[in-house]
Amino acid sequence: MTVPPTLDGASLDAVRHRGGPLQIIASAGSGKTEVVSQRIADLLADGVLPGQIVSFTFNEAAADELKTRVEDRVANRLGRGFLDHMNDCFIGTIHSYCFRLLQSQVPGYETFDVLDEHGLSAFLSIESSRIKLGELDRPLFAAIRDFRANIAVVENELIAVDQLEGAFGEITRRYYNELNLRRLLTYGQQIEHAVRALESGAVLGTIHSSLRHLVVDEYQDINPAQERLIELLASGPVELCVVGDDDQSIYQWRGADVNNILEFKQRYDAKQYPIVVNRRSRPGIISLANGISSQIPNRLPKEMQPDREPAEPEHTVWVAPTEQGESETIAEAIRNLRDQGWRYSDIAVLVRGKVAYPALLRAFERIPVTTGAAEGLFQQPLARLFGRSVAFLAGIEWSDEQYGQRLSVEIDDLLDRHEIEYGLGSGQRQELRELLENWQEEAESPTHPADLVGDFYRLLEHCGVLDWDPDEPENVARLGCLARCSRILADFESVQRRSRPDPAVPGEQIGGQDRGSFFYFRLATFVQNYAHGAYEGFEGEEDLAVDAVTLTTVHGAKGREWPIVFVPSLTAKRFPPSRMGRAGNWFVAPNLFDRARYEGSMDDERRLFYVAVTRARDWLSLSAHERVNTARSGSSPFLAGLGGEPRPDRPELPPPPSAREATGELARVNLSFSELANYLRCPYAFRLRHGLGFQPRIAPELGYGTAVHHALRRVAEHHQESGSPPSHEELDRIFEEAMFLPYASKPAHKQLKASARRLVNRYLEAYSEDLDRLWEVERPFELHLDGATVAGRADVILDREEGQTQALALVDYKTSLRRGDDYDLQLQIYASAGRREGLDVRGAYVHDLDLGDRLSVQTDQLAIEAAEERVLKAIERFRSADFTPTPSGRACGTCDMRAVCRFRSA
């Protein structure tokens, strides 16, 4: 727990403001996270309940940072014990809030899943014929690209589907129908559907029964749909606080409307507090940034003020003869900075677009770099070989370049490439030939079900991947690349095999396609035409101790900072990019949205340049090159706008860093109980799954346990609403809705549904009195320990344990019990968290639905203390990146990472 800084002036006023809408104009580096954290702590100190506060952040990383800071400030202000009551305080993204709202408040959404951008593209490629995407009259993947851009506008702007005309309108209606049949939502739909639910009135009333304070960070990047959501939530008894900086509005191309923040004060009659003291950057960098922002028209009046002392030189502007020369000069400067005492992790290189990556990566060959999204997956030889192999299975042509000449894939050439990339011995070639030819035969078979991820793992095992030492950095990068390939297969397979209701038989479902030559043809065209250019490379395992230069885009740097920042490639066609302002391929009528906002403008690019400059703490390098190869490149207008003095051809470096102060603070670890249980079961399997990103195989029964839980929840809710258990007919309706198994065929679904019905019937026969004792269903818990938080959700809480009102018992349902799983620990964690909240938890039970048994779990003080100690020891090992394998026949036999684990037990 750190001592919080003392706020004053506008910052303190913003923390203490009550009684109406509040707008905090937070310039770059002004400490807005600290102000928001202290405001939430101040609200709690005034008696506002944690469950009455909702705080939206831009992304999950920002949510984790804010949550950690809030907990620290609350502990400092109200004592660590108060953290045990923070469970109901929501701090997260708008999308996660909306999905939670839909699943908890709107019937029918419990079995929905959310498609990310890759899954959505896979869905469109697979369903293109059904939704008649060809009516857009362009090649398939061009149609997918343009359709996605237009459907994003529809969702961002809350445009009604009946306002859409022509082929696009008809395709959109079919598209949304197919998504709904498969119980899928897009990111945009989460917000759109939440808005529609809130507009209905009843849901908004439920939300307003508890919500009193809404905080919205990064308000400058809010789109119209999100603004409507905020407007609805902030009505009635709710006080709204928005935080942002119009100068940092950089997501217009995703629908953000800077007018939301510019006009907020007038729309809401809000009190406005500008926080303009930049505590991050040196004065010279601030002066430079002020000059950039002053050229932005129609902005909120403000000027950043410095807080730190000057230390020349603070910034440098230079121009190299060539792009490669510019990159090599930056690499040389980084090596010199390292020799001076700067860490690699103190340094970032920020670029406008990916076109600048190749030259930089070539120059950084011997410099450790965290590229993250900086390099496309198919820049890696192993990924290109993966794509070539998929093309072979489908019998289509392949090109290592996405738009290069495609040639047929011959088996001997494929074997040669496997030998080179995997270092195979001569004796393995024939076996590999047989494996690939057998897989190709299976791919052509109309009766052999595909197992894309599993078959890929069998190929990797044959190629000796299980012999790779996972502690060698080169092997980690190669394993990460292969894990990303497994993600492509899983994304495709999860959509291709997804079931839909049988229109002819209510309550039954039809399985998706899972076999045959057309299945593999679709996969191969998806890999060649979409995945080849869209999937990003392995980002590396999360390790707070890694010392490496960060190479990323300016958009990827939003919300971050570094002592040393290079911004290269400031040329006329790169920053701003040549495509700026180019008309899009729009199907949405121009009267329904502002096209220019999505197409970008010079003002948008100037804001982005401002963001790049304000990422630097101590020293900033701005550079360009005169030519790429032979053609000359004009300088960026932003570079020219900094002054007309002659430019040197290399940067003037800053002085060595001052002595570093150790914070003494350990990074806080936040885990769900599922993640903790996975780590305890086998740390190495956890690393494969979460650190490297290997995907589990898709099984027909996937989702069975979740569906049973949904059915039991609906049974409980029915009893709470009606006062009686559901009748046989009502149970039929519950199971029709709840028993959706996304990857089960029609026969498998019928069998699993019947099995689930038997489990629930047995439960109701033996434990129907539970329904009269229901206290809460699916109750979330958070256990706060030193340096760690473990979150989870109890299936049911029963009242009147030991015959006393408000004496509670936790019950966790399991469709089957596996030996060795930590069911006791799970309930002990929830019991501890509940008691810390002030609940009188008297008992805890694991209910085995398969056998009908209910097993008591020890929750006495000794058992709880032992459970907490076990959690703390596990967190300590996790924090130190201890992923020591714990193989055993029992655990390895059911592990979904078994196929890629070199330590698995026979």
Tab-separated table of C-alpha atoms in Angstrom, residues 232-586:
chain	number	residue	atom	x	y	z
A	232	LEU	CA	-29.610	6.329	-20.187
A	233	LEU	CA	-27.530	5.123	-17.253
A	234	ALA	CA	-26.856	8.689	-16.046
A	235	SER	CA	-30.514	9.674	-15.961
A	236	GLY	CA	-32.631	9.768	-12.818
A	237	PRO	CA	-30.724	9.433	-9.548
A	238	VAL	CA	-27.283	8.902	-11.096
A	239	GLU	CA	-24.451	11.452	-10.991
A	240	LEU	CA	-22.208	11.372	-14.067
A	241	CYS	CA	-18.481	12.077	-14.117
A	242	VAL	CA	-16.621	12.006	-17.433
A	243	VAL	CA	-12.853	12.224	-17.819
A	244	GLY	CA	-10.979	12.910	-21.017
A	245	ASP	CA	-9.026	15.196	-23.302
A	246	ASP	CA	-10.339	16.282	-26.676
A	247	ASP	CA	-6.751	16.714	-27.890
A	248	GLN	CA	-6.308	12.941	-27.503
A	249	SER	CA	-9.406	11.856	-29.450
A	250	ILE	CA	-7.855	9.410	-31.935
A	251	TYR	CA	-10.543	6.837	-32.731
A	252	GLN	CA	-12.847	8.671	-35.159
A	253	TRP	CA	-12.273	5.853	-37.648
A	254	ARG	CA	-13.974	3.536	-35.133
A	255	GLY	CA	-16.908	5.876	-34.672
A	256	ALA	CA	-15.700	8.125	-31.829
A	257	ASP	CA	-17.275	11.583	-31.966
A	258	VAL	CA	-15.110	14.322	-30.435
A	259	ASN	CA	-18.200	16.528	-30.218
A	260	ASN	CA	-19.363	14.432	-27.270
A	261	ILE	CA	-16.599	15.851	-25.090
A	262	LEU	CA	-16.612	19.297	-26.700
A	263	GLU	CA	-20.322	19.816	-26.020
A	264	PHE	CA	-20.647	17.895	-22.747
A	265	LYS	CA	-20.753	20.942	-20.494
A	266	GLN	CA	-23.608	22.502	-22.433
A	267	ARG	CA	-25.590	19.266	-22.894
A	268	TYR	CA	-25.451	18.253	-19.244
A	269	ASP	CA	-25.072	21.674	-17.605
A	270	ALA	CA	-21.968	20.220	-16.017
A	271	LYS	CA	-19.287	21.588	-13.727
A	272	GLN	CA	-15.945	21.517	-15.539
A	273	TYR	CA	-12.514	21.118	-13.942
A	274	PRO	CA	-9.437	21.362	-16.195
A	275	ILE	CA	-6.395	19.458	-14.897
A	276	VAL	CA	-3.500	20.754	-16.949
A	277	VAL	CA	-0.328	20.205	-14.904
A	278	ASN	CA	1.665	17.567	-16.767
A	279	ARG	CA	3.644	15.547	-14.213
A	280	ARG	CA	5.007	13.161	-16.826
A	281	SER	CA	7.079	15.075	-19.362
A	282	ARG	CA	9.977	17.518	-19.260
A	283	PRO	CA	9.144	21.203	-19.992
A	284	GLY	CA	10.599	21.153	-23.505
A	285	ILE	CA	8.419	18.196	-24.516
A	286	ILE	CA	5.368	19.922	-23.033
A	287	SER	CA	6.139	23.113	-24.958
A	288	LEU	CA	6.433	21.100	-28.157
A	289	ALA	CA	3.104	19.358	-27.480
A	290	ASN	CA	1.364	22.639	-26.673
A	291	GLY	CA	2.477	23.972	-30.034
A	292	ILE	CA	0.951	20.961	-31.767
A	293	SER	CA	-2.383	21.075	-29.924
A	294	SER	CA	-2.737	24.837	-30.438
A	295	GLN	CA	-3.097	24.159	-34.177
A	296	ILE	CA	-6.167	21.948	-33.634
A	297	PRO	CA	-9.323	23.994	-34.390
A	298	ASN	CA	-12.483	23.763	-32.295
A	299	ARG	CA	-10.880	22.470	-29.102
A	300	LEU	CA	-11.468	23.090	-25.409
A	301	PRO	CA	-9.244	25.985	-24.290
A	302	LYS	CA	-6.321	24.757	-22.191
A	303	GLU	CA	-2.548	24.717	-22.091
A	304	MET	CA	-0.438	22.124	-20.323
A	305	GLN	CA	1.829	23.367	-17.564
A	306	PRO	CA	5.111	21.675	-16.572
A	307	ASP	CA	5.787	20.216	-13.158
A	308	ARG	CA	9.276	18.751	-13.675
A	309	GLU	CA	12.607	20.533	-13.992
A	310	PRO	CA	14.266	20.921	-17.419
A	311	ALA	CA	17.210	18.692	-18.428
A	312	GLU	CA	18.642	19.477	-21.842
A	313	PRO	CA	18.423	18.020	-24.383
A	314	GLU	CA	14.769	16.997	-24.029
A	315	HIS	CA	13.883	16.513	-27.679
A	316	THR	CA	15.626	16.299	-31.016
A	317	VAL	CA	14.465	16.501	-34.640
A	318	TRP	CA	16.562	14.932	-37.389
A	319	VAL	CA	16.397	13.569	-40.931
A	320	ALA	CA	18.299	10.572	-42.364
A	321	PRO	CA	19.089	10.032	-46.040
A	322	THR	CA	17.245	6.666	-46.245
A	323	GLU	CA	14.629	4.713	-44.325
A	324	GLN	CA	17.067	1.924	-43.521
A	325	GLY	CA	19.648	4.494	-42.454
A	326	GLU	CA	17.094	6.106	-40.154
A	327	SER	CA	16.313	2.710	-38.610
A	328	GLU	CA	19.984	1.829	-38.128
A	329	THR	CA	20.685	5.220	-36.549
A	330	ILE	CA	17.863	4.588	-34.071
A	331	ALA	CA	19.307	1.145	-33.316
A	332	GLU	CA	22.746	2.676	-32.722
A	333	ALA	CA	21.202	5.332	-30.459
A	334	ILE	CA	19.415	2.643	-28.456
A	335	ARG	CA	22.666	0.755	-27.935
A	336	ASN	CA	24.360	3.967	-26.807
A	337	LEU	CA	21.505	4.752	-24.435
A	338	ARG	CA	21.845	1.266	-23.003
A	339	ASP	CA	25.564	1.873	-22.461
A	340	GLN	CA	24.702	5.109	-20.615
A	341	GLY	CA	22.549	3.237	-18.106
A	342	TRP	CA	19.084	3.379	-19.653
A	343	ARG	CA	17.211	0.075	-19.723
A	344	TYR	CA	15.786	-1.271	-22.942
A	345	SER	CA	12.384	-1.190	-21.248
A	346	ASP	CA	12.772	2.581	-20.806
A	347	ILE	CA	12.592	2.970	-24.583
A	348	ALA	CA	9.708	2.922	-27.062
A	349	VAL	CA	9.620	3.335	-30.827
A	350	LEU	CA	6.215	4.556	-31.997
A	351	VAL	CA	5.112	4.532	-35.618
A	352	ARG	CA	1.985	5.586	-37.496
A	353	GLY	CA	1.522	2.320	-39.369
A	354	LYS	CA	2.916	-1.150	-39.922
A	355	VAL	CA	4.684	-0.173	-43.125
A	356	ALA	CA	7.533	1.150	-40.930
A	357	TYR	CA	8.101	-2.162	-39.092
A	358	PRO	CA	10.296	-4.169	-41.516
A	359	ALA	CA	13.170	-1.668	-41.704
A	360	LEU	CA	13.139	-1.169	-37.947
A	361	LEU	CA	13.062	-4.894	-37.181
A	362	ARG	CA	15.981	-5.510	-39.517
A	363	ALA	CA	17.997	-2.822	-37.724
A	364	PHE	CA	16.989	-4.167	-34.274
A	365	GLU	CA	18.316	-7.659	-34.985
A	366	ARG	CA	20.472	-7.763	-31.835
A	367	ILE	CA	18.270	-5.576	-29.658
A	368	PRO	CA	15.581	-7.247	-27.501
A	369	VAL	CA	12.221	-5.976	-28.710
A	370	THR	CA	8.668	-6.599	-27.576
A	371	THR	CA	6.880	-6.281	-30.858
A	372	GLY	CA	3.404	-7.301	-29.726
A	373	ALA	CA	1.258	-6.355	-32.675
A	374	ALA	CA	4.270	-4.986	-34.516
A	375	GLU	CA	4.703	-7.994	-36.788
A	376	GLY	CA	2.164	-10.001	-38.721
A	377	LEU	CA	2.006	-13.683	-37.843
A	378	PHE	CA	2.782	-14.769	-41.398
A	379	GLN	CA	6.090	-12.961	-41.369
A	380	GLN	CA	7.259	-16.037	-39.453
A	381	PRO	CA	8.481	-19.062	-41.466
A	382	LEU	CA	6.583	-21.519	-39.247
A	383	ALA	CA	3.314	-19.678	-39.870
A	384	ARG	CA	3.892	-19.627	-43.621
A	385	LEU	CA	4.558	-23.369	-43.516
A	386	PHE	CA	1.333	-23.804	-41.534
A	387	GLY	CA	-0.594	-21.911	-44.231
A	388	ARG	CA	1.064	-23.917	-46.985
A	389	SER	CA	0.080	-27.148	-45.196
A	390	VAL	CA	-3.555	-26.059	-44.927
A	391	ALA	CA	-3.549	-25.237	-48.648
A	392	PHE	CA	-2.182	-28.739	-49.358
A	393	LEU	CA	-4.974	-30.361	-47.333
A	394	ALA	CA	-7.603	-28.388	-49.265
A	395	GLY	CA	-5.929	-28.809	-52.648
A	396	ILE	CA	-5.657	-25.086	-53.372
A	397	GLU	CA	-2.734	-22.902	-54.396
A	398	TRP	CA	-0.664	-20.942	-51.869
A	399	SER	CA	1.542	-17.862	-51.765
A	400	ASP	CA	3.817	-16.863	-48.895
A	401	GLU	CA	2.853	-13.260	-49.713
A	402	GLN	CA	-0.823	-12.495	-49.237
A	403	TYR	CA	-1.164	-10.946	-52.686
A	404	GLY	CA	1.683	-12.767	-54.397
A	405	GLN	CA	1.474	-15.337	-57.188
A	406	ARG	CA	-0.127	-18.528	-55.912
A	407	LEU	CA	1.263	-21.910	-56.878
A	408	SER	CA	0.138	-25.469	-56.242
A	409	VAL	CA	1.570	-27.172	-53.165
A	410	GLU	CA	3.442	-30.367	-53.927
A	411	ILE	CA	3.977	-32.963	-51.217
A	412	ASP	CA	7.756	-33.254	-51.769
A	413	ASP	CA	8.243	-29.498	-51.501
A	414	LEU	CA	6.104	-29.481	-48.343
A	415	LEU	CA	8.224	-32.244	-46.831
A	416	ASP	CA	11.423	-30.380	-47.724
A	417	ARG	CA	10.173	-27.291	-45.904
A	418	HIS	CA	9.172	-29.294	-42.822
A	419	GLU	CA	12.623	-30.842	-42.720
A	420	ILE	CA	14.239	-27.394	-42.778
A	421	GLU	CA	11.952	-25.658	-40.280
A	422	TYR	CA	11.682	-28.523	-37.786
A	423	GLY	CA	15.113	-30.072	-38.262
A	424	LEU	CA	13.707	-33.493	-39.057
A	425	GLY	CA	15.895	-36.503	-39.592
A	426	SER	CA	15.800	-38.465	-42.827
A	427	GLY	CA	13.914	-41.328	-41.192
A	428	GLN	CA	11.000	-39.062	-40.256
A	429	ARG	CA	10.284	-37.937	-43.808
A	430	GLN	CA	8.343	-41.034	-44.876
A	431	GLU	CA	6.310	-41.028	-41.671
A	432	LEU	CA	5.504	-37.354	-42.207
A	433	ARG	CA	4.481	-38.085	-45.794
A	434	GLU	CA	2.065	-40.752	-44.571
A	435	LEU	CA	0.655	-38.451	-41.910
A	436	LEU	CA	0.023	-35.587	-44.356
A	437	GLU	CA	-1.402	-37.824	-47.075
A	438	ASN	CA	-3.705	-39.556	-44.580
A	439	TRP	CA	-4.851	-36.181	-43.276
A	440	GLN	CA	-5.543	-35.051	-46.855
A	441	GLU	CA	-7.626	-38.194	-47.467
A	442	GLU	CA	-9.572	-37.515	-44.274
A	443	ALA	CA	-10.112	-33.925	-45.396
A	444	GLU	CA	-11.765	-35.169	-48.579
A	445	SER	CA	-13.940	-37.703	-46.757
A	446	PRO	CA	-17.626	-36.802	-46.232
A	447	THR	CA	-17.800	-39.154	-43.246
A	448	HIS	CA	-14.675	-38.284	-41.246
A	449	PRO	CA	-15.286	-35.443	-38.711
A	450	ALA	CA	-12.563	-32.820	-38.571
A	451	ASP	CA	-10.534	-32.134	-35.453
A	452	LEU	CA	-8.445	-29.221	-36.703
A	453	VAL	CA	-6.686	-28.322	-33.480
A	454	GLY	CA	-6.136	-31.929	-32.464
A	455	ASP	CA	-4.821	-32.930	-35.891
A	456	PHE	CA	-2.483	-29.924	-35.930
A	457	TYR	CA	-1.104	-30.945	-32.547
A	458	ARG	CA	-0.491	-34.476	-33.834
A	459	LEU	CA	1.481	-32.966	-36.724
A	460	LEU	CA	3.532	-30.880	-34.269
A	461	GLU	CA	4.249	-33.932	-32.137
A	462	HIS	CA	5.494	-35.792	-35.179
A	463	CYS	CA	7.728	-32.819	-36.038
A	464	GLY	CA	9.425	-33.039	-32.653
A	465	VAL	CA	7.915	-29.918	-31.068
A	466	LEU	CA	7.495	-31.773	-27.768
A	467	ASP	CA	11.282	-32.010	-27.569
A	468	TRP	CA	11.775	-28.242	-27.655
A	469	ASP	CA	13.073	-26.747	-24.413
A	470	PRO	CA	10.403	-24.191	-23.397
A	471	ASP	CA	12.935	-22.167	-21.404
A	472	GLU	CA	15.005	-21.306	-24.481
A	473	PRO	CA	13.929	-17.842	-25.753
A	474	GLU	CA	14.049	-18.929	-29.399
A	475	ASN	CA	11.812	-21.906	-28.635
A	476	VAL	CA	9.368	-19.716	-26.721
A	477	ALA	CA	8.961	-17.491	-29.793
A	478	ARG	CA	8.497	-20.535	-32.047
A	479	LEU	CA	5.999	-22.147	-29.666
A	480	GLY	CA	4.123	-18.853	-29.468
A	481	CYS	CA	3.959	-18.711	-33.257
A	482	LEU	CA	2.516	-22.237	-33.418
A	483	ALA	CA	0.030	-21.360	-30.666
A	484	ARG	CA	-1.169	-18.430	-32.781
A	485	CYS	CA	-1.679	-20.871	-35.652
A	486	SER	CA	-3.807	-23.032	-33.351
A	487	ARG	CA	-5.853	-19.892	-32.647
A	488	ILE	CA	-6.617	-19.525	-36.372
A	489	LEU	CA	-7.880	-23.105	-36.478
A	490	ALA	CA	-9.927	-22.661	-33.307
A	491	ASP	CA	-11.463	-19.397	-34.537
A	492	PHE	CA	-12.517	-20.994	-37.795
A	493	GLU	CA	-13.669	-24.276	-36.297
A	494	SER	CA	-15.646	-22.652	-33.488
A	495	VAL	CA	-17.759	-20.764	-36.021
A	496	GLN	CA	-17.939	-23.442	-38.738
A	497	ARG	CA	-19.073	-26.120	-36.293
A	498	ARG	CA	-21.474	-23.919	-34.330
A	499	SER	CA	-24.975	-25.313	-34.070
A	500	ARG	CA	-28.321	-23.619	-34.716
A	501	PRO	CA	-31.909	-24.452	-33.766
A	502	ASP	CA	-33.775	-27.006	-35.856
A	503	PRO	CA	-36.678	-25.001	-37.363
A	504	ALA	CA	-38.666	-28.183	-37.845
A	505	VAL	CA	-38.347	-29.511	-34.282
A	506	PRO	CA	-38.565	-26.948	-31.427
A	507	GLY	CA	-36.057	-27.633	-28.665
A	508	GLU	CA	-33.623	-29.493	-30.902
A	509	GLN	CA	-30.600	-28.208	-32.790
A	510	ILE	CA	-28.688	-28.933	-35.966
A	511	GLY	CA	-24.933	-29.245	-35.805
A	512	GLY	CA	-22.657	-27.114	-37.934
A	513	GLN	CA	-20.429	-28.440	-40.711
A	514	ASP	CA	-17.473	-30.427	-39.395
A	515	ARG	CA	-16.124	-32.450	-42.319
A	516	GLY	CA	-15.532	-32.786	-46.021
A	517	SER	CA	-13.617	-31.085	-48.805
A	518	PHE	CA	-15.711	-27.909	-48.711
A	519	PHE	CA	-14.990	-27.534	-44.991
A	520	TYR	CA	-11.243	-27.572	-45.718
A	521	PHE	CA	-11.634	-25.374	-48.788
A	522	ARG	CA	-13.301	-22.713	-46.632
A	523	LEU	CA	-10.535	-23.040	-44.040
A	524	ALA	CA	-7.774	-22.658	-46.620
A	525	THR	CA	-9.365	-19.613	-48.285
A	526	PHE	CA	-9.871	-18.044	-44.849
A	527	VAL	CA	-6.187	-18.565	-44.027
A	528	GLN	CA	-4.909	-17.291	-47.394
A	529	ASN	CA	-7.274	-14.344	-47.868
A	530	TYR	CA	-7.925	-13.145	-44.316
A	531	ALA	CA	-5.707	-14.668	-41.622
A	532	HIS	CA	-2.565	-14.112	-43.703
A	533	GLY	CA	-2.876	-10.348	-43.311
A	534	ALA	CA	-4.968	-9.974	-40.155
A	535	TYR	CA	-3.484	-12.179	-37.435
A	536	GLU	CA	-0.719	-10.612	-35.437
A	537	GLY	CA	2.406	-12.323	-34.214
A	538	PHE	CA	3.037	-13.808	-30.796
A	539	GLU	CA	3.282	-10.980	-28.267
A	540	GLY	CA	5.522	-12.847	-25.868
A	541	GLU	CA	4.672	-14.152	-22.438
A	542	GLU	CA	3.588	-11.595	-19.890
A	543	ASP	CA	6.608	-10.893	-17.741
A	544	LEU	CA	6.929	-7.694	-15.762
A	545	ALA	CA	10.673	-8.224	-15.462
A	546	VAL	CA	11.400	-8.352	-19.215
A	547	ASP	CA	13.923	-5.763	-20.391
A	548	ALA	CA	13.168	-4.992	-24.023
A	549	VAL	CA	12.439	-2.041	-26.291
A	550	THR	CA	8.760	-1.536	-27.090
A	551	LEU	CA	7.926	-1.236	-30.787
A	552	THR	CA	4.300	-0.386	-31.444
A	553	THR	CA	1.911	1.935	-33.226
A	554	VAL	CA	0.875	5.272	-31.749
A	555	HIS	CA	-2.642	3.878	-31.302
A	556	GLY	CA	-1.153	0.951	-29.382
A	557	ALA	CA	0.758	3.383	-27.145
A	558	LYS	CA	-2.375	5.203	-25.968
A	559	GLY	CA	-2.435	5.473	-22.184
A	560	ARG	CA	1.224	4.453	-21.810
A	561	GLU	CA	4.504	6.297	-21.235
A	562	TRP	CA	8.263	5.752	-21.467
A	563	PRO	CA	11.315	7.802	-20.452
A	564	ILE	CA	12.716	7.609	-24.004
A	565	VAL	CA	10.507	7.760	-27.128
A	566	PHE	CA	11.465	7.628	-30.816
A	567	VAL	CA	8.863	8.624	-33.426
A	568	PRO	CA	10.370	7.794	-36.856
A	569	SER	CA	9.037	7.812	-40.432
A	570	LEU	CA	7.568	11.311	-40.200
A	571	THR	CA	7.165	11.534	-43.958
A	572	ALA	CA	4.426	13.073	-46.076
A	573	LYS	CA	2.740	9.768	-46.959
A	574	ARG	CA	3.167	7.982	-43.628
A	575	PHE	CA	2.185	10.545	-41.002
A	576	PRO	CA	-0.432	11.449	-42.040
A	577	PRO	CA	-0.945	8.346	-44.193
A	578	SER	CA	-1.771	8.722	-47.856
A	579	ARG	CA	-5.166	7.081	-47.345
A	580	MET	CA	-6.326	9.858	-44.970
A	581	GLY	CA	-9.654	11.296	-46.101
A	582	ARG	CA	-10.081	8.710	-48.838
A	583	ALA	CA	-13.736	7.917	-49.493
A	584	GLY	CA	-14.861	4.599	-48.072
A	585	ASN	CA	-16.959	1.951	-49.790
A	586	TRP	CA	-20.154	2.929	-48.041
